[in-house]
Amino acid sequence: MISRRLLRVKVLQILYAYYKNQDRTIAKAEKELFFSVGKAYDLYHYLLLLIVDVAFVSEKKIENSRGKIIPSHEDLNPNTRFINNSVIRQLADNIQLNSYSNSHTVNWSDQEDYVRILHDKLINSDLYHEYMALPESTYASDKKFVEKFFTHIIAADEDFYSLMEEKSIYWNDEIEFIISMVVRTIKGFSQTDDTYTSLMSLYKDRDDEDFVKTLLRKAIINHTDHMELIKANTKNWDLERIAYMDILIMELALTEIKEFTSVPVKVSFNEYLEIAKFYSTANSSNFINGILDKMVQELKSNGTVKKVGRGLIEGK
């Protein structure tokens, strides 16, 4: 589920904390890394559960209206399309989602006020009114509504972002990505899915788990060598005045380019330049591009960089 871009960012964050911490060990850094990755998976399940809880609020309101001493015609004959949404029902009954919720204590029980506020925002939205006014209910329309709940309501809700950032410091940079993973999950649902339908796994495959672990370990182990290489290629620069994050990004890029023979140099190069745009200074991407290019050419010439597989030998 978690992309390699996000895995790279998490390693960068842990590496930054590692060098700022006096009481540091590789084992502690690795433990913190996998905890951080796991928190992203928590957020994925939190989001899937959110629309279930919002629908439950709506269901309770309908029940309360029906229980009035003198209920109106509308109270007795409510539009139940939302609470009977097929995709929401599939999520509510999903064994994997419920099992994860129970075993990891992932639920919205401590944020009932927010869930109610979100419910009110939803039922007052154009999305809700258009959905409830459809001439007929179909699985396709149910699915589209749930997708838009995440892309139109949640993704635009500043209160949601603030709440998630308060709940975990690990979620500051990944909310939008996890929303996209939730939407991808919903898109993959079908009308014939049962309670055993699988959700996304934490890692796409075992290679990604090995990737993130090796990237962190090798970056720390080869720190001295990489710093010497960076110094040698920044002789016209005062190393103390180079942004610390720039140095860490270059270290990670060097680690990936050297250690992962099946990842094209150009892919690693571009990934870290993109990361620099978001996590360092305005000029960092151009600076890193120039210095990293010189270092990679040097490593290629002395045979340190070796790529295997079709199409990986040539390139940047």
PDB file of C-alpha atoms in Angstrom:
ATOM      1  CA  MET A   1       0.000   0.000   0.000  1.00  0.00           C
ATOM      2  CA  ILE A   2       2.635   2.531   1.044  1.00  0.00           C
ATOM      3  CA  SER A   3       4.508   3.939  -1.935  1.00  0.00           C
ATOM      4  CA  ARG A   4       8.274   3.991  -2.118  1.00  0.00           C
ATOM      5  CA  ARG A   5       8.109   7.783  -2.170  1.00  0.00           C
ATOM      6  CA  LEU A   6       6.514   7.768   1.263  1.00  0.00           C
ATOM      7  CA  LEU A   7       8.963   5.112   2.483  1.00  0.00           C
ATOM      8  CA  ARG A   8      11.863   7.310   1.387  1.00  0.00           C
ATOM      9  CA  VAL A   9      10.364  10.281   3.220  1.00  0.00           C
ATOM     10  CA  LYS A  10       9.942   8.246   6.391  1.00  0.00           C
ATOM     11  CA  VAL A  11      13.576   7.096   6.260  1.00  0.00           C
ATOM     12  CA  LEU A  12      14.631  10.726   5.783  1.00  0.00           C
ATOM     13  CA  GLN A  13      12.634  11.796   8.834  1.00  0.00           C
ATOM     14  CA  ILE A  14      14.032   8.990  10.995  1.00  0.00           C
ATOM     15  CA  LEU A  15      17.566   9.699   9.794  1.00  0.00           C
ATOM     16  CA  TYR A  16      17.167  13.362  10.758  1.00  0.00           C
ATOM     17  CA  ALA A  17      15.985  12.388  14.243  1.00  0.00           C
ATOM     18  CA  TYR A  18      18.783   9.809  14.524  1.00  0.00           C
ATOM     19  CA  TYR A  19      21.556  12.366  14.071  1.00  0.00           C
ATOM     20  CA  LYS A  20      19.851  14.873  16.366  1.00  0.00           C
ATOM     21  CA  ASN A  21      19.547  12.309  19.164  1.00  0.00           C
ATOM     22  CA  GLN A  22      22.512  11.740  21.450  1.00  0.00           C
ATOM     23  CA  ASP A  23      21.198   8.404  22.680  1.00  0.00           C
ATOM     24  CA  ARG A  24      21.038   6.731  19.289  1.00  0.00           C
ATOM     25  CA  THR A  25      21.452   3.222  17.969  1.00  0.00           C
ATOM     26  CA  ILE A  26      20.579   1.649  14.640  1.00  0.00           C
ATOM     27  CA  ALA A  27      18.208  -0.728  16.422  1.00  0.00           C
ATOM     28  CA  LYS A  28      16.275   2.184  17.969  1.00  0.00           C
ATOM     29  CA  ALA A  29      16.145   4.023  14.657  1.00  0.00           C
ATOM     30  CA  GLU A  30      14.869   0.926  12.883  1.00  0.00           C
ATOM     31  CA  LYS A  31      12.200   0.375  15.528  1.00  0.00           C
ATOM     32  CA  GLU A  32      11.068   3.973  15.168  1.00  0.00           C
ATOM     33  CA  LEU A  33      10.995   3.635  11.388  1.00  0.00           C
ATOM     34  CA  PHE A  34       8.712   0.620  11.390  1.00  0.00           C
ATOM     35  CA  PHE A  35       6.513   2.239  14.022  1.00  0.00           C
ATOM     36  CA  SER A  36       6.165   5.275  11.750  1.00  0.00           C
ATOM     37  CA  VAL A  37       5.289   3.090   8.759  1.00  0.00           C
ATOM     38  CA  GLY A  38       2.730   1.265  10.893  1.00  0.00           C
ATOM     39  CA  LYS A  39       1.079   4.542  11.863  1.00  0.00           C
ATOM     40  CA  ALA A  40       0.390   5.196   8.177  1.00  0.00           C
ATOM     41  CA  TYR A  41      -1.465   1.891   8.080  1.00  0.00           C
ATOM     42  CA  ASP A  42      -3.438   2.953  11.157  1.00  0.00           C
ATOM     43  CA  LEU A  43      -4.514   6.097   9.324  1.00  0.00           C
ATOM     44  CA  TYR A  44      -5.672   4.015   6.365  1.00  0.00           C
ATOM     45  CA  HIS A  45      -8.009   2.046   8.638  1.00  0.00           C
ATOM     46  CA  TYR A  46      -9.139   5.177  10.510  1.00  0.00           C
ATOM     47  CA  LEU A  47     -10.306   6.658   7.230  1.00  0.00           C
ATOM     48  CA  LEU A  48     -12.158   3.542   6.119  1.00  0.00           C
ATOM     49  CA  LEU A  49     -13.939   3.429   9.468  1.00  0.00           C
ATOM     50  CA  LEU A  50     -14.845   7.111   9.368  1.00  0.00           C
ATOM     51  CA  ILE A  51     -17.617   6.890   6.795  1.00  0.00           C
ATOM     52  CA  VAL A  52     -19.042   3.881   8.650  1.00  0.00           C
ATOM     53  CA  ASP A  53     -19.283   5.961  11.819  1.00  0.00           C
ATOM     54  CA  VAL A  54     -20.779   8.933   9.970  1.00  0.00           C
ATOM     55  CA  ALA A  55     -23.465   6.633   8.546  1.00  0.00           C
ATOM     56  CA  PHE A  56     -24.102   5.277  12.051  1.00  0.00           C
ATOM     57  CA  VAL A  57     -24.777   8.837  13.284  1.00  0.00           C
ATOM     58  CA  SER A  58     -27.319   9.228  10.496  1.00  0.00           C
ATOM     59  CA  GLU A  59     -28.922   5.904  11.401  1.00  0.00           C
ATOM     60  CA  LYS A  60     -29.260   6.931  15.053  1.00  0.00           C
ATOM     61  CA  LYS A  61     -30.881  10.222  14.039  1.00  0.00           C
ATOM     62  CA  ILE A  62     -33.426   8.337  11.951  1.00  0.00           C
ATOM     63  CA  GLU A  63     -34.172   5.979  14.843  1.00  0.00           C
ATOM     64  CA  ASN A  64     -34.616   8.906  17.244  1.00  0.00           C
ATOM     65  CA  SER A  65     -36.971  10.674  14.830  1.00  0.00           C
ATOM     66  CA  ARG A  66     -39.080   7.549  14.451  1.00  0.00           C
ATOM     67  CA  GLY A  67     -39.292   7.335  18.238  1.00  0.00           C
ATOM     68  CA  LYS A  68     -40.821  10.782  18.691  1.00  0.00           C
ATOM     69  CA  ILE A  69     -44.119  10.918  20.579  1.00  0.00           C
ATOM     70  CA  ILE A  70     -45.752  12.420  17.517  1.00  0.00           C
ATOM     71  CA  PRO A  71     -43.539  11.586  14.539  1.00  0.00           C
ATOM     72  CA  SER A  72     -44.137  13.320  11.238  1.00  0.00           C
ATOM     73  CA  HIS A  73     -44.666  11.562   7.936  1.00  0.00           C
ATOM     74  CA  GLU A  74     -41.045  12.332   7.057  1.00  0.00           C
ATOM     75  CA  ASP A  75     -39.891  10.918  10.417  1.00  0.00           C
ATOM     76  CA  LEU A  76     -41.675   7.651   9.701  1.00  0.00           C
ATOM     77  CA  ASN A  77     -40.662   7.474   6.043  1.00  0.00           C
ATOM     78  CA  PRO A  78     -37.088   8.766   5.852  1.00  0.00           C
ATOM     79  CA  ASN A  79     -34.777   8.486   2.887  1.00  0.00           C
ATOM     80  CA  THR A  80     -32.454   5.653   3.971  1.00  0.00           C
ATOM     81  CA  ARG A  81     -30.253   5.593   0.877  1.00  0.00           C
ATOM     82  CA  PHE A  82     -27.184   6.823   2.759  1.00  0.00           C
ATOM     83  CA  ILE A  83     -27.404   4.428   5.700  1.00  0.00           C
ATOM     84  CA  ASN A  84     -28.137   1.550   3.315  1.00  0.00           C
ATOM     85  CA  ASN A  85     -25.269   2.417   0.981  1.00  0.00           C
ATOM     86  CA  SER A  86     -23.923  -0.927  -0.243  1.00  0.00           C
ATOM     87  CA  VAL A  87     -20.239   0.026  -0.048  1.00  0.00           C
ATOM     88  CA  ILE A  88     -20.572   1.438   3.463  1.00  0.00           C
ATOM     89  CA  ARG A  89     -22.274  -1.803   4.493  1.00  0.00           C
ATOM     90  CA  GLN A  90     -19.411  -3.777   2.981  1.00  0.00           C
ATOM     91  CA  LEU A  91     -16.930  -1.730   5.019  1.00  0.00           C
ATOM     92  CA  ALA A  92     -18.980  -2.082   8.197  1.00  0.00           C
ATOM     93  CA  ASP A  93     -19.047  -5.878   7.817  1.00  0.00           C
ATOM     94  CA  ASN A  94     -15.474  -6.298   6.568  1.00  0.00           C
ATOM     95  CA  ILE A  95     -13.703  -8.822   8.795  1.00  0.00           C
ATOM     96  CA  GLN A  96     -10.206  -7.498   8.143  1.00  0.00           C
ATOM     97  CA  LEU A  97     -11.216  -3.918   8.925  1.00  0.00           C
ATOM     98  CA  ASN A  98     -13.007  -4.887  12.126  1.00  0.00           C
ATOM     99  CA  SER A  99     -10.185  -7.170  13.216  1.00  0.00           C
ATOM    100  CA  TYR A 100      -7.590  -4.433  12.719  1.00  0.00           C
ATOM    101  CA  SER A 101      -9.791  -1.942  14.544  1.00  0.00           C
ATOM    102  CA  ASN A 102     -10.091  -4.248  17.556  1.00  0.00           C
ATOM    103  CA  SER A 103      -6.465  -5.390  17.699  1.00  0.00           C
ATOM    104  CA  HIS A 104      -4.934  -1.920  17.197  1.00  0.00           C
ATOM    105  CA  THR A 105      -7.594   0.125  19.024  1.00  0.00           C
ATOM    106  CA  VAL A 106      -8.291   2.098  15.878  1.00  0.00           C
ATOM    107  CA  ASN A 107     -11.739   3.696  16.169  1.00  0.00           C
ATOM    108  CA  TRP A 108     -13.520   7.033  16.467  1.00  0.00           C
ATOM    109  CA  SER A 109     -14.967   6.496  19.959  1.00  0.00           C
ATOM    110  CA  ASP A 110     -12.863   9.346  21.357  1.00  0.00           C
ATOM    111  CA  GLN A 111     -13.890  11.759  18.592  1.00  0.00           C
ATOM    112  CA  GLU A 112     -17.664  11.449  18.599  1.00  0.00           C
ATOM    113  CA  ASP A 113     -18.114  15.233  18.469  1.00  0.00           C
ATOM    114  CA  TYR A 114     -16.039  15.473  15.315  1.00  0.00           C
ATOM    115  CA  VAL A 115     -17.942  12.597  13.687  1.00  0.00           C
ATOM    116  CA  ARG A 116     -21.242  14.370  14.394  1.00  0.00           C
ATOM    117  CA  ILE A 117     -19.890  17.659  13.005  1.00  0.00           C
ATOM    118  CA  LEU A 118     -18.653  15.864   9.910  1.00  0.00           C
ATOM    119  CA  HIS A 119     -22.053  14.213   9.522  1.00  0.00           C
ATOM    120  CA  ASP A 120     -23.724  17.628   9.541  1.00  0.00           C
ATOM    121  CA  LYS A 121     -21.246  18.941   6.968  1.00  0.00           C
ATOM    122  CA  LEU A 122     -21.983  15.968   4.757  1.00  0.00           C
ATOM    123  CA  ILE A 123     -25.777  16.129   4.878  1.00  0.00           C
ATOM    124  CA  ASN A 124     -25.643  19.859   4.084  1.00  0.00           C
ATOM    125  CA  SER A 125     -23.387  19.314   1.078  1.00  0.00           C
ATOM    126  CA  ASP A 126     -24.369  19.283  -2.599  1.00  0.00           C
ATOM    127  CA  LEU A 127     -22.800  15.835  -2.848  1.00  0.00           C
ATOM    128  CA  TYR A 128     -25.256  14.428  -0.313  1.00  0.00           C
ATOM    129  CA  HIS A 129     -28.335  16.146  -1.733  1.00  0.00           C
ATOM    130  CA  GLU A 130     -27.552  15.043  -5.280  1.00  0.00           C
ATOM    131  CA  TYR A 131     -26.938  11.465  -4.142  1.00  0.00           C
ATOM    132  CA  MET A 132     -30.111  11.274  -2.073  1.00  0.00           C
ATOM    133  CA  ALA A 133     -32.154  12.684  -4.974  1.00  0.00           C
ATOM    134  CA  LEU A 134     -31.037  10.085  -7.520  1.00  0.00           C
ATOM    135  CA  PRO A 135     -34.003   8.338  -9.178  1.00  0.00           C
ATOM    136  CA  GLU A 136     -32.684   4.906  -8.189  1.00  0.00           C
ATOM    137  CA  SER A 137     -30.024   3.249  -6.054  1.00  0.00           C
ATOM    138  CA  THR A 138     -27.270   1.317  -7.801  1.00  0.00           C
ATOM    139  CA  TYR A 139     -24.013  -0.155  -6.620  1.00  0.00           C
ATOM    140  CA  ALA A 140     -22.159   2.162  -8.998  1.00  0.00           C
ATOM    141  CA  SER A 141     -23.806   5.282  -7.547  1.00  0.00           C
ATOM    142  CA  ASP A 142     -23.157   4.042  -3.992  1.00  0.00           C
ATOM    143  CA  LYS A 143     -19.482   3.542  -4.793  1.00  0.00           C
ATOM    144  CA  LYS A 144     -19.139   6.921  -6.492  1.00  0.00           C
ATOM    145  CA  PHE A 145     -20.705   8.628  -3.474  1.00  0.00           C
ATOM    146  CA  VAL A 146     -18.225   7.001  -1.073  1.00  0.00           C
ATOM    147  CA  GLU A 147     -15.298   7.922  -3.312  1.00  0.00           C
ATOM    148  CA  LYS A 148     -16.455  11.557  -3.416  1.00  0.00           C
ATOM    149  CA  PHE A 149     -16.963  11.575   0.349  1.00  0.00           C
ATOM    150  CA  PHE A 150     -13.198  11.167   0.672  1.00  0.00           C
ATOM    151  CA  THR A 151     -12.096  13.322  -2.255  1.00  0.00           C
ATOM    152  CA  HIS A 152     -14.616  16.169  -1.826  1.00  0.00           C
ATOM    153  CA  ILE A 153     -15.547  16.220   1.867  1.00  0.00           C
ATOM    154  CA  ILE A 154     -12.590  14.769   3.798  1.00  0.00           C
ATOM    155  CA  ALA A 155      -9.800  16.061   1.543  1.00  0.00           C
ATOM    156  CA  ALA A 156     -11.204  19.595   1.846  1.00  0.00           C
ATOM    157  CA  ASP A 157     -11.915  19.515   5.583  1.00  0.00           C
ATOM    158  CA  GLU A 158      -9.336  21.555   7.501  1.00  0.00           C
ATOM    159  CA  ASP A 159     -10.775  20.298  10.791  1.00  0.00           C
ATOM    160  CA  PHE A 160      -9.934  16.746   9.737  1.00  0.00           C
ATOM    161  CA  TYR A 161      -6.315  17.645   8.981  1.00  0.00           C
ATOM    162  CA  SER A 162      -5.935  19.453  12.294  1.00  0.00           C
ATOM    163  CA  LEU A 163      -7.466  16.569  14.209  1.00  0.00           C
ATOM    164  CA  MET A 164      -5.256  13.959  12.559  1.00  0.00           C
ATOM    165  CA  GLU A 165      -2.118  15.996  13.150  1.00  0.00           C
ATOM    166  CA  GLU A 166      -3.083  16.329  16.810  1.00  0.00           C
ATOM    167  CA  LYS A 167      -3.649  12.589  17.104  1.00  0.00           C
ATOM    168  CA  SER A 168      -0.249  11.668  15.665  1.00  0.00           C
ATOM    169  CA  ILE A 169       2.867  13.585  14.670  1.00  0.00           C
ATOM    170  CA  TYR A 170       3.484  10.844  12.092  1.00  0.00           C
ATOM    171  CA  TRP A 171       0.498  11.922   9.998  1.00  0.00           C
ATOM    172  CA  ASN A 172       1.603  15.459   9.163  1.00  0.00           C
ATOM    173  CA  ASP A 173       2.895  14.637   5.683  1.00  0.00           C
ATOM    174  CA  GLU A 174       0.874  11.657   4.538  1.00  0.00           C
ATOM    175  CA  ILE A 175      -2.826  12.384   4.900  1.00  0.00           C
ATOM    176  CA  GLU A 176      -3.421  13.164   1.227  1.00  0.00           C
ATOM    177  CA  PHE A 177      -1.529  10.062   0.137  1.00  0.00           C
ATOM    178  CA  ILE A 178      -3.525   7.811   2.480  1.00  0.00           C
ATOM    179  CA  ILE A 179      -6.778   9.365   1.236  1.00  0.00           C
ATOM    180  CA  SER A 180      -5.738   8.368  -2.279  1.00  0.00           C
ATOM    181  CA  MET A 181      -5.099   4.805  -1.068  1.00  0.00           C
ATOM    182  CA  VAL A 182      -8.533   4.681   0.534  1.00  0.00           C
ATOM    183  CA  VAL A 183     -10.141   5.850  -2.709  1.00  0.00           C
ATOM    184  CA  ARG A 184      -8.178   3.213  -4.617  1.00  0.00           C
ATOM    185  CA  THR A 185      -9.485   0.603  -2.178  1.00  0.00           C
ATOM    186  CA  ILE A 186     -13.073   1.714  -2.734  1.00  0.00           C
ATOM    187  CA  LYS A 187     -12.600   1.688  -6.507  1.00  0.00           C
ATOM    188  CA  GLY A 188     -11.509  -1.935  -6.207  1.00  0.00           C
ATOM    189  CA  PHE A 189     -14.691  -3.047  -4.450  1.00  0.00           C
ATOM    190  CA  SER A 190     -17.315  -4.997  -6.390  1.00  0.00           C
ATOM    191  CA  GLN A 191     -20.931  -5.845  -5.683  1.00  0.00           C
ATOM    192  CA  THR A 192     -20.067  -9.515  -5.176  1.00  0.00           C
ATOM    193  CA  ASP A 193     -17.457  -8.849  -2.473  1.00  0.00           C
ATOM    194  CA  ASP A 194     -18.163 -10.534   0.850  1.00  0.00           C
ATOM    195  CA  THR A 195     -17.018  -9.936   4.421  1.00  0.00           C
ATOM    196  CA  TYR A 196     -13.672 -11.597   3.702  1.00  0.00           C
ATOM    197  CA  THR A 197     -12.686  -9.113   1.002  1.00  0.00           C
ATOM    198  CA  SER A 198      -9.044  -8.141   1.506  1.00  0.00           C
ATOM    199  CA  LEU A 199      -8.003  -4.562   2.021  1.00  0.00           C
ATOM    200  CA  MET A 200      -4.623  -3.204   0.998  1.00  0.00           C
ATOM    201  CA  SER A 201      -1.595  -4.701   2.710  1.00  0.00           C
ATOM    202  CA  LEU A 202       0.933  -2.500   4.514  1.00  0.00           C
ATOM    203  CA  TYR A 203       3.628  -3.103   1.907  1.00  0.00           C
ATOM    204  CA  LYS A 204       3.098  -3.757  -1.774  1.00  0.00           C
ATOM    205  CA  ASP A 205       5.436  -6.744  -1.454  1.00  0.00           C
ATOM    206  CA  ARG A 206       8.340  -8.097   0.592  1.00  0.00           C
ATOM    207  CA  ASP A 207      10.792  -6.119  -1.545  1.00  0.00           C
ATOM    208  CA  ASP A 208       9.384  -2.841  -0.229  1.00  0.00           C
ATOM    209  CA  GLU A 209       9.815  -3.958   3.377  1.00  0.00           C
ATOM    210  CA  ASP A 210      13.418  -4.938   2.668  1.00  0.00           C
ATOM    211  CA  PHE A 211      13.924  -1.680   0.765  1.00  0.00           C
ATOM    212  CA  VAL A 212      12.999   0.599   3.653  1.00  0.00           C
ATOM    213  CA  LYS A 213      15.008  -1.402   6.194  1.00  0.00           C
ATOM    214  CA  THR A 214      18.132  -1.576   4.030  1.00  0.00           C
ATOM    215  CA  LEU A 215      17.920   2.088   3.040  1.00  0.00           C
ATOM    216  CA  LEU A 216      18.024   3.211   6.670  1.00  0.00           C
ATOM    217  CA  ARG A 217      20.720   0.768   7.804  1.00  0.00           C
ATOM    218  CA  LYS A 218      23.054   1.358   4.885  1.00  0.00           C
ATOM    219  CA  ALA A 219      22.674   5.129   5.116  1.00  0.00           C
ATOM    220  CA  ILE A 220      23.803   5.042   8.755  1.00  0.00           C
ATOM    221  CA  ILE A 221      26.574   2.496   8.212  1.00  0.00           C
ATOM    222  CA  ASN A 222      28.035   4.398   5.250  1.00  0.00           C
ATOM    223  CA  HIS A 223      27.572   7.858   6.754  1.00  0.00           C
ATOM    224  CA  THR A 224      31.296   8.601   7.055  1.00  0.00           C
ATOM    225  CA  ASP A 225      32.094   7.530   3.490  1.00  0.00           C
ATOM    226  CA  HIS A 226      29.207   9.524   2.107  1.00  0.00           C
ATOM    227  CA  MET A 227      30.182  12.634   4.049  1.00  0.00           C
ATOM    228  CA  GLU A 228      33.716  12.408   2.642  1.00  0.00           C
ATOM    229  CA  LEU A 229      32.303  12.124  -0.864  1.00  0.00           C
ATOM    230  CA  ILE A 230      30.016  15.092  -0.312  1.00  0.00           C
ATOM    231  CA  LYS A 231      32.889  17.174   1.097  1.00  0.00           C
ATOM    232  CA  ALA A 232      35.082  16.324  -1.878  1.00  0.00           C
ATOM    233  CA  ASN A 233      32.408  17.515  -4.282  1.00  0.00           C
ATOM    234  CA  THR A 234      31.499  20.713  -2.428  1.00  0.00           C
ATOM    235  CA  LYS A 235      34.972  22.227  -2.075  1.00  0.00           C
ATOM    236  CA  ASN A 236      33.679  25.633  -3.113  1.00  0.00           C
ATOM    237  CA  TRP A 237      31.027  25.468  -0.412  1.00  0.00           C
ATOM    238  CA  ASP A 238      31.233  25.808   3.346  1.00  0.00           C
ATOM    239  CA  LEU A 239      29.808  22.449   4.448  1.00  0.00           C
ATOM    240  CA  GLU A 240      28.556  24.021   7.670  1.00  0.00           C
ATOM    241  CA  ARG A 241      26.388  26.389   5.652  1.00  0.00           C
ATOM    242  CA  ILE A 242      24.816  23.718   3.458  1.00  0.00           C
ATOM    243  CA  ALA A 243      21.287  22.928   4.632  1.00  0.00           C
ATOM    244  CA  TYR A 244      21.456  19.871   6.867  1.00  0.00           C
ATOM    245  CA  MET A 245      18.446  18.359   5.136  1.00  0.00           C
ATOM    246  CA  ASP A 246      20.248  18.719   1.786  1.00  0.00           C
ATOM    247  CA  ILE A 247      23.107  16.617   3.133  1.00  0.00           C
ATOM    248  CA  LEU A 248      20.747  13.921   4.420  1.00  0.00           C
ATOM    249  CA  ILE A 249      18.869  13.818   1.110  1.00  0.00           C
ATOM    250  CA  MET A 250      22.149  13.382  -0.775  1.00  0.00           C
ATOM    251  CA  GLU A 251      23.231  10.662   1.650  1.00  0.00           C
ATOM    252  CA  LEU A 252      20.007   8.753   1.081  1.00  0.00           C
ATOM    253  CA  ALA A 253      20.233   9.195  -2.667  1.00  0.00           C
ATOM    254  CA  LEU A 254      23.803   7.863  -2.675  1.00  0.00           C
ATOM    255  CA  THR A 255      22.739   4.932  -0.513  1.00  0.00           C
ATOM    256  CA  GLU A 256      19.891   3.970  -2.824  1.00  0.00           C
ATOM    257  CA  ILE A 257      21.921   4.373  -5.992  1.00  0.00           C
ATOM    258  CA  LYS A 258      24.714   2.197  -4.624  1.00  0.00           C
ATOM    259  CA  GLU A 259      22.745  -0.466  -2.768  1.00  0.00           C
ATOM    260  CA  PHE A 260      19.736  -1.215  -4.966  1.00  0.00           C
ATOM    261  CA  THR A 261      21.008  -2.651  -8.206  1.00  0.00           C
ATOM    262  CA  SER A 262      17.529  -3.104  -9.685  1.00  0.00           C
ATOM    263  CA  VAL A 263      16.439   0.533  -9.219  1.00  0.00           C
ATOM    264  CA  PRO A 264      17.427   2.756 -12.166  1.00  0.00           C
ATOM    265  CA  VAL A 265      19.729   5.623 -11.248  1.00  0.00           C
ATOM    266  CA  LYS A 266      17.363   8.086 -12.903  1.00  0.00           C
ATOM    267  CA  VAL A 267      14.464   6.916 -10.741  1.00  0.00           C
ATOM    268  CA  SER A 268      16.423   7.389  -7.505  1.00  0.00           C
ATOM    269  CA  PHE A 269      17.774  10.718  -8.752  1.00  0.00           C
ATOM    270  CA  ASN A 270      14.337  12.121  -9.579  1.00  0.00           C
ATOM    271  CA  GLU A 271      12.726  10.821  -6.393  1.00  0.00           C
ATOM    272  CA  TYR A 272      15.155  12.649  -4.126  1.00  0.00           C
ATOM    273  CA  LEU A 273      15.002  15.847  -6.161  1.00  0.00           C
ATOM    274  CA  GLU A 274      11.217  15.801  -5.681  1.00  0.00           C
ATOM    275  CA  ILE A 275      11.594  15.143  -1.968  1.00  0.00           C
ATOM    276  CA  ALA A 276      14.018  18.082  -1.712  1.00  0.00           C
ATOM    277  CA  LYS A 277      11.356  20.426  -3.111  1.00  0.00           C
ATOM    278  CA  PHE A 278       9.096  19.680  -0.157  1.00  0.00           C
ATOM    279  CA  TYR A 279      11.501  19.029   2.704  1.00  0.00           C
ATOM    280  CA  SER A 280      14.349  21.481   2.218  1.00  0.00           C
ATOM    281  CA  THR A 281      14.980  25.021   0.974  1.00  0.00           C
ATOM    282  CA  ALA A 282      13.681  26.640  -2.206  1.00  0.00           C
ATOM    283  CA  ASN A 283      17.035  26.228  -3.977  1.00  0.00           C
ATOM    284  CA  SER A 284      17.831  22.766  -2.642  1.00  0.00           C
ATOM    285  CA  SER A 285      16.608  20.780  -5.626  1.00  0.00           C
ATOM    286  CA  ASN A 286      18.912  22.581  -8.081  1.00  0.00           C
ATOM    287  CA  PHE A 287      21.852  22.453  -5.667  1.00  0.00           C
ATOM    288  CA  ILE A 288      21.409  18.750  -4.954  1.00  0.00           C
ATOM    289  CA  ASN A 289      20.962  18.040  -8.649  1.00  0.00           C
ATOM    290  CA  GLY A 290      24.367  19.489  -9.498  1.00  0.00           C
ATOM    291  CA  ILE A 291      26.326  17.942  -6.621  1.00  0.00           C
ATOM    292  CA  LEU A 292      24.632  14.560  -6.812  1.00  0.00           C
ATOM    293  CA  ASP A 293      25.229  14.344 -10.545  1.00  0.00           C
ATOM    294  CA  LYS A 294      28.976  14.817 -10.033  1.00  0.00           C
ATOM    295  CA  MET A 295      29.088  12.197  -7.287  1.00  0.00           C
ATOM    296  CA  VAL A 296      27.123   9.648  -9.287  1.00  0.00           C
ATOM    297  CA  GLN A 297      29.402  10.095 -12.301  1.00  0.00           C
ATOM    298  CA  GLU A 298      32.391   9.531 -10.029  1.00  0.00           C
ATOM    299  CA  LEU A 299      30.846   6.386  -8.543  1.00  0.00           C
ATOM    300  CA  LYS A 300      30.023   5.086 -12.001  1.00  0.00           C
ATOM    301  CA  SER A 301      33.569   5.661 -13.237  1.00  0.00           C
ATOM    302  CA  ASN A 302      35.135   3.752 -10.335  1.00  0.00           C
ATOM    303  CA  GLY A 303      32.649   0.878 -10.616  1.00  0.00           C
ATOM    304  CA  THR A 304      30.852   1.525  -7.299  1.00  0.00           C
ATOM    305  CA  VAL A 305      27.482   1.890  -9.019  1.00  0.00           C
ATOM    306  CA  LYS A 306      26.414  -1.340 -10.656  1.00  0.00           C
ATOM    307  CA  LYS A 307      22.965  -1.834 -12.074  1.00  0.00           C
ATOM    308  CA  VAL A 308      21.560  -5.127 -13.257  1.00  0.00           C
ATOM    309  CA  GLY A 309      18.585  -5.822 -15.472  1.00  0.00           C
ATOM    310  CA  ARG A 310      17.501  -4.696 -18.885  1.00  0.00           C
ATOM    311  CA  GLY A 311      17.541  -0.935 -19.349  1.00  0.00           C
ATOM    312  CA  LEU A 312      19.349  -0.207 -16.077  1.00  0.00           C
ATOM    313  CA  ILE A 313      22.946  -0.007 -17.221  1.00  0.00           C
ATOM    314  CA  GLU A 314      22.584   3.211 -19.202  1.00  0.00           C
ATOM    315  CA  GLY A 315      20.919   6.383 -18.025  1.00  0.00           C
ATOM    316  CA  LYS A 316      21.742   9.177 -15.676  1.00  0.00           C
TER     317      LYS A 316
END
